[in-house]
Amino acid sequence: MPSKRKISTLQAFDIETADDSGIVPKAAHELASRQVGGSINLTYTPRDHKNYLRTKRQRELMYGEAGSMLKYFRDKKNENPAFEYDVQHDCEEQITNIFWADAKMIIDYAHFDDVITFDTTFGTNKEYKPFGVFVGFNHFREMVIFGATLL
């Protein structure tokens, strides 16, 4: 019964450990049910398992996705002053574009800036904003990335 279902502290730790290890929720739930002698003995369902992970991720993103990204960029800038990022806002102060480049990208650009391409065919996020990369070639004709952006 739904009122009897709950995830204990130990089970929550196991769920988080499995998730951090890259184990998909379905496999992690199956492992947990085997450990207790079957899913009938487990005090939560696969849906409870997924809901717990979603709630955990939402707590971790307490600033929202954009705020978490900006916090990550600020932390990176504090760790390494050569890390660069810039944010463009619209007239309503909503983020429209984000650009970033780490120290390696900047050094690569200084050495191999002869040919630069901008590619947005990689993919989009859930808001259908394209992810773009500034790409070039090094002296071994290997691809190097000079910067990245969300448009």
PDB file of C-alpha atoms in Angstrom:
ATOM      1  CA  MET A   1       0.000   0.000   0.000  1.00  0.00           C
ATOM      2  CA  PRO A   2       1.255   3.491  -0.769  1.00  0.00           C
ATOM      3  CA  SER A   3       1.026   4.564   2.859  1.00  0.00           C
ATOM      4  CA  LYS A   4       3.436   1.779   3.881  1.00  0.00           C
ATOM      5  CA  ARG A   5       6.007   2.504   1.173  1.00  0.00           C
ATOM      6  CA  LYS A   6       9.063   4.452   2.260  1.00  0.00           C
ATOM      7  CA  ILE A   7      12.761   4.704   1.580  1.00  0.00           C
ATOM      8  CA  SER A   8      14.906   4.316   4.678  1.00  0.00           C
ATOM      9  CA  THR A   9      18.132   6.247   5.231  1.00  0.00           C
ATOM     10  CA  LEU A  10      20.224   3.183   4.389  1.00  0.00           C
ATOM     11  CA  GLN A  11      18.198   2.519   1.241  1.00  0.00           C
ATOM     12  CA  ALA A  12      18.555   6.171   0.242  1.00  0.00           C
ATOM     13  CA  PHE A  13      22.329   5.873   0.646  1.00  0.00           C
ATOM     14  CA  ASP A  14      22.326   2.753  -1.556  1.00  0.00           C
ATOM     15  CA  ILE A  15      20.202   4.498  -4.206  1.00  0.00           C
ATOM     16  CA  GLU A  16      22.503   7.528  -4.263  1.00  0.00           C
ATOM     17  CA  THR A  17      25.633   5.350  -4.377  1.00  0.00           C
ATOM     18  CA  ALA A  18      24.249   3.341  -7.289  1.00  0.00           C
ATOM     19  CA  ASP A  19      23.287   6.535  -9.120  1.00  0.00           C
ATOM     20  CA  ASP A  20      26.714   8.107  -8.530  1.00  0.00           C
ATOM     21  CA  SER A  21      28.303   4.900  -9.850  1.00  0.00           C
ATOM     22  CA  GLY A  22      26.328   5.125 -13.072  1.00  0.00           C
ATOM     23  CA  ILE A  23      23.956   2.250 -12.395  1.00  0.00           C
ATOM     24  CA  VAL A  24      20.597   2.901 -14.039  1.00  0.00           C
ATOM     25  CA  PRO A  25      17.606   3.072 -11.659  1.00  0.00           C
ATOM     26  CA  LYS A  26      16.010  -0.125 -12.992  1.00  0.00           C
ATOM     27  CA  ALA A  27      19.172  -2.171 -12.377  1.00  0.00           C
ATOM     28  CA  ALA A  28      19.729  -0.529  -8.979  1.00  0.00           C
ATOM     29  CA  HIS A  29      16.164  -1.370  -7.912  1.00  0.00           C
ATOM     30  CA  GLU A  30      16.610  -4.964  -9.058  1.00  0.00           C
ATOM     31  CA  LEU A  31      19.850  -5.239  -7.082  1.00  0.00           C
ATOM     32  CA  ALA A  32      18.199  -3.822  -3.957  1.00  0.00           C
ATOM     33  CA  SER A  33      15.290  -6.258  -4.267  1.00  0.00           C
ATOM     34  CA  ARG A  34      17.672  -9.209  -4.638  1.00  0.00           C
ATOM     35  CA  GLN A  35      19.528  -8.122  -1.519  1.00  0.00           C
ATOM     36  CA  VAL A  36      16.345  -8.333   0.570  1.00  0.00           C
ATOM     37  CA  GLY A  37      15.063 -11.565  -0.954  1.00  0.00           C
ATOM     38  CA  GLY A  38      12.735 -10.227  -3.632  1.00  0.00           C
ATOM     39  CA  SER A  39      10.792  -7.134  -4.559  1.00  0.00           C
ATOM     40  CA  ILE A  40       7.965  -8.167  -2.229  1.00  0.00           C
ATOM     41  CA  ASN A  41      10.307  -7.519   0.730  1.00  0.00           C
ATOM     42  CA  LEU A  42      11.474  -4.137  -0.570  1.00  0.00           C
ATOM     43  CA  THR A  43       9.642  -1.200   1.004  1.00  0.00           C
ATOM     44  CA  TYR A  44       9.566   0.904  -2.187  1.00  0.00           C
ATOM     45  CA  THR A  45       8.684   0.517  -5.862  1.00  0.00           C
ATOM     46  CA  PRO A  46      10.718   1.344  -8.972  1.00  0.00           C
ATOM     47  CA  ARG A  47       8.627   4.513  -9.333  1.00  0.00           C
ATOM     48  CA  ASP A  48       9.508   5.519  -5.740  1.00  0.00           C
ATOM     49  CA  HIS A  49      13.157   4.924  -6.652  1.00  0.00           C
ATOM     50  CA  LYS A  50      12.943   7.254  -9.679  1.00  0.00           C
ATOM     51  CA  ASN A  51      10.984   9.857  -7.723  1.00  0.00           C
ATOM     52  CA  TYR A  52      13.624   9.843  -4.977  1.00  0.00           C
ATOM     53  CA  LEU A  53      16.403  10.475  -7.520  1.00  0.00           C
ATOM     54  CA  ARG A  54      14.421  13.261  -9.208  1.00  0.00           C
ATOM     55  CA  THR A  55      13.742  14.939  -5.856  1.00  0.00           C
ATOM     56  CA  LYS A  56      17.423  14.632  -4.933  1.00  0.00           C
ATOM     57  CA  ARG A  57      18.462  16.261  -8.216  1.00  0.00           C
ATOM     58  CA  GLN A  58      15.934  19.044  -7.760  1.00  0.00           C
ATOM     59  CA  ARG A  59      17.331  19.781  -4.291  1.00  0.00           C
ATOM     60  CA  GLU A  60      20.823  19.927  -5.768  1.00  0.00           C
ATOM     61  CA  LEU A  61      19.601  22.451  -8.360  1.00  0.00           C
ATOM     62  CA  MET A  62      18.147  24.798  -5.797  1.00  0.00           C
ATOM     63  CA  TYR A  63      19.199  27.799  -7.876  1.00  0.00           C
ATOM     64  CA  GLY A  64      17.628  26.334 -11.010  1.00  0.00           C
ATOM     65  CA  GLU A  65      19.566  25.148 -14.018  1.00  0.00           C
ATOM     66  CA  ALA A  66      20.870  28.532 -15.087  1.00  0.00           C
ATOM     67  CA  GLY A  67      21.800  29.518 -11.543  1.00  0.00           C
ATOM     68  CA  SER A  68      23.596  26.241 -10.991  1.00  0.00           C
ATOM     69  CA  MET A  69      25.541  26.701 -14.208  1.00  0.00           C
ATOM     70  CA  LEU A  70      26.542  30.238 -13.228  1.00  0.00           C
ATOM     71  CA  LYS A  71      27.589  29.023  -9.764  1.00  0.00           C
ATOM     72  CA  TYR A  72      29.672  26.289 -11.423  1.00  0.00           C
ATOM     73  CA  PHE A  73      31.333  28.874 -13.681  1.00  0.00           C
ATOM     74  CA  ARG A  74      32.062  31.185 -10.723  1.00  0.00           C
ATOM     75  CA  ASP A  75      33.619  28.278  -8.820  1.00  0.00           C
ATOM     76  CA  LYS A  76      35.738  27.356 -11.854  1.00  0.00           C
ATOM     77  CA  LYS A  77      36.861  30.983 -12.188  1.00  0.00           C
ATOM     78  CA  ASN A  78      37.879  30.995  -8.499  1.00  0.00           C
ATOM     79  CA  GLU A  79      39.833  27.741  -8.962  1.00  0.00           C
ATOM     80  CA  ASN A  80      41.550  28.911 -12.133  1.00  0.00           C
ATOM     81  CA  PRO A  81      41.619  32.622 -13.066  1.00  0.00           C
ATOM     82  CA  ALA A  82      42.330  31.658 -16.706  1.00  0.00           C
ATOM     83  CA  PHE A  83      38.814  30.200 -17.008  1.00  0.00           C
ATOM     84  CA  GLU A  84      36.584  32.627 -18.900  1.00  0.00           C
ATOM     85  CA  TYR A  85      32.835  32.832 -19.287  1.00  0.00           C
ATOM     86  CA  ASP A  86      30.371  35.444 -20.392  1.00  0.00           C
ATOM     87  CA  VAL A  87      26.601  35.648 -20.155  1.00  0.00           C
ATOM     88  CA  GLN A  88      24.346  37.683 -22.425  1.00  0.00           C
ATOM     89  CA  HIS A  89      20.951  38.816 -21.099  1.00  0.00           C
ATOM     90  CA  ASP A  90      17.867  40.034 -22.929  1.00  0.00           C
ATOM     91  CA  CYS A  91      15.874  43.138 -22.025  1.00  0.00           C
ATOM     92  CA  GLU A  92      14.001  41.196 -19.303  1.00  0.00           C
ATOM     93  CA  GLU A  93      17.300  40.092 -17.688  1.00  0.00           C
ATOM     94  CA  GLN A  94      16.776  36.495 -18.844  1.00  0.00           C
ATOM     95  CA  ILE A  95      19.888  34.605 -19.955  1.00  0.00           C
ATOM     96  CA  THR A  96      19.983  34.283 -23.738  1.00  0.00           C
ATOM     97  CA  ASN A  97      23.542  33.132 -24.496  1.00  0.00           C
ATOM     98  CA  ILE A  98      26.395  31.674 -22.444  1.00  0.00           C
ATOM     99  CA  PHE A  99      29.993  31.312 -23.625  1.00  0.00           C
ATOM    100  CA  TRP A 100      32.880  29.628 -21.797  1.00  0.00           C
ATOM    101  CA  ALA A 101      36.488  28.595 -22.367  1.00  0.00           C
ATOM    102  CA  ASP A 102      38.941  26.985 -19.968  1.00  0.00           C
ATOM    103  CA  ALA A 103      42.707  27.540 -19.807  1.00  0.00           C
ATOM    104  CA  LYS A 104      43.523  24.725 -22.253  1.00  0.00           C
ATOM    105  CA  MET A 105      41.044  26.083 -24.797  1.00  0.00           C
ATOM    106  CA  ILE A 106      42.577  29.554 -24.556  1.00  0.00           C
ATOM    107  CA  ILE A 107      46.139  28.230 -24.947  1.00  0.00           C
ATOM    108  CA  ASP A 108      45.084  26.063 -27.910  1.00  0.00           C
ATOM    109  CA  TYR A 109      43.479  29.110 -29.537  1.00  0.00           C
ATOM    110  CA  ALA A 110      46.687  31.132 -29.069  1.00  0.00           C
ATOM    111  CA  HIS A 111      48.685  28.407 -30.860  1.00  0.00           C
ATOM    112  CA  PHE A 112      46.259  27.116 -33.484  1.00  0.00           C
ATOM    113  CA  ASP A 113      43.981  30.009 -34.478  1.00  0.00           C
ATOM    114  CA  ASP A 114      44.596  29.606 -38.228  1.00  0.00           C
ATOM    115  CA  VAL A 115      41.341  27.761 -38.948  1.00  0.00           C
ATOM    116  CA  ILE A 116      38.234  28.178 -36.811  1.00  0.00           C
ATOM    117  CA  THR A 117      34.805  26.715 -37.383  1.00  0.00           C
ATOM    118  CA  PHE A 118      31.635  27.170 -35.413  1.00  0.00           C
ATOM    119  CA  ASP A 119      29.444  24.078 -35.226  1.00  0.00           C
ATOM    120  CA  THR A 120      25.936  23.847 -33.754  1.00  0.00           C
ATOM    121  CA  THR A 121      25.008  20.452 -35.188  1.00  0.00           C
ATOM    122  CA  PHE A 122      25.974  18.650 -31.973  1.00  0.00           C
ATOM    123  CA  GLY A 123      22.616  18.945 -30.259  1.00  0.00           C
ATOM    124  CA  THR A 124      20.157  20.960 -28.272  1.00  0.00           C
ATOM    125  CA  ASN A 125      19.015  20.967 -24.662  1.00  0.00           C
ATOM    126  CA  LYS A 126      15.427  20.476 -23.490  1.00  0.00           C
ATOM    127  CA  GLU A 127      14.576  24.109 -24.321  1.00  0.00           C
ATOM    128  CA  TYR A 128      15.878  23.486 -27.869  1.00  0.00           C
ATOM    129  CA  LYS A 129      18.750  25.898 -27.396  1.00  0.00           C
ATOM    130  CA  PRO A 130      21.658  24.844 -29.618  1.00  0.00           C
ATOM    131  CA  PHE A 131      25.006  23.902 -28.123  1.00  0.00           C
ATOM    132  CA  GLY A 132      27.832  25.353 -30.209  1.00  0.00           C
ATOM    133  CA  VAL A 133      31.566  24.744 -30.227  1.00  0.00           C
ATOM    134  CA  PHE A 134      34.416  26.735 -31.716  1.00  0.00           C
ATOM    135  CA  VAL A 135      36.729  24.142 -33.253  1.00  0.00           C
ATOM    136  CA  GLY A 136      40.094  24.164 -34.990  1.00  0.00           C
ATOM    137  CA  PHE A 137      43.005  21.869 -35.808  1.00  0.00           C
ATOM    138  CA  ASN A 138      46.405  21.495 -34.160  1.00  0.00           C
ATOM    139  CA  HIS A 139      49.691  20.720 -35.917  1.00  0.00           C
ATOM    140  CA  PHE A 140      48.831  16.970 -35.878  1.00  0.00           C
ATOM    141  CA  ARG A 141      45.504  17.700 -37.626  1.00  0.00           C
ATOM    142  CA  GLU A 142      43.658  16.723 -34.482  1.00  0.00           C
ATOM    143  CA  MET A 143      40.530  18.600 -33.571  1.00  0.00           C
ATOM    144  CA  VAL A 144      40.863  21.084 -30.688  1.00  0.00           C
ATOM    145  CA  ILE A 145      38.066  23.015 -29.028  1.00  0.00           C
ATOM    146  CA  PHE A 146      38.558  26.748 -28.494  1.00  0.00           C
ATOM    147  CA  GLY A 147      35.297  27.484 -26.678  1.00  0.00           C
ATOM    148  CA  ALA A 148      31.702  26.418 -26.174  1.00  0.00           C
ATOM    149  CA  THR A 149      28.371  28.165 -26.022  1.00  0.00           C
ATOM    150  CA  LEU A 150      24.684  27.688 -25.393  1.00  0.00           C
ATOM    151  CA  LEU A 151      22.703  29.965 -27.683  1.00  0.00           C
TER     152      LEU A 151
END
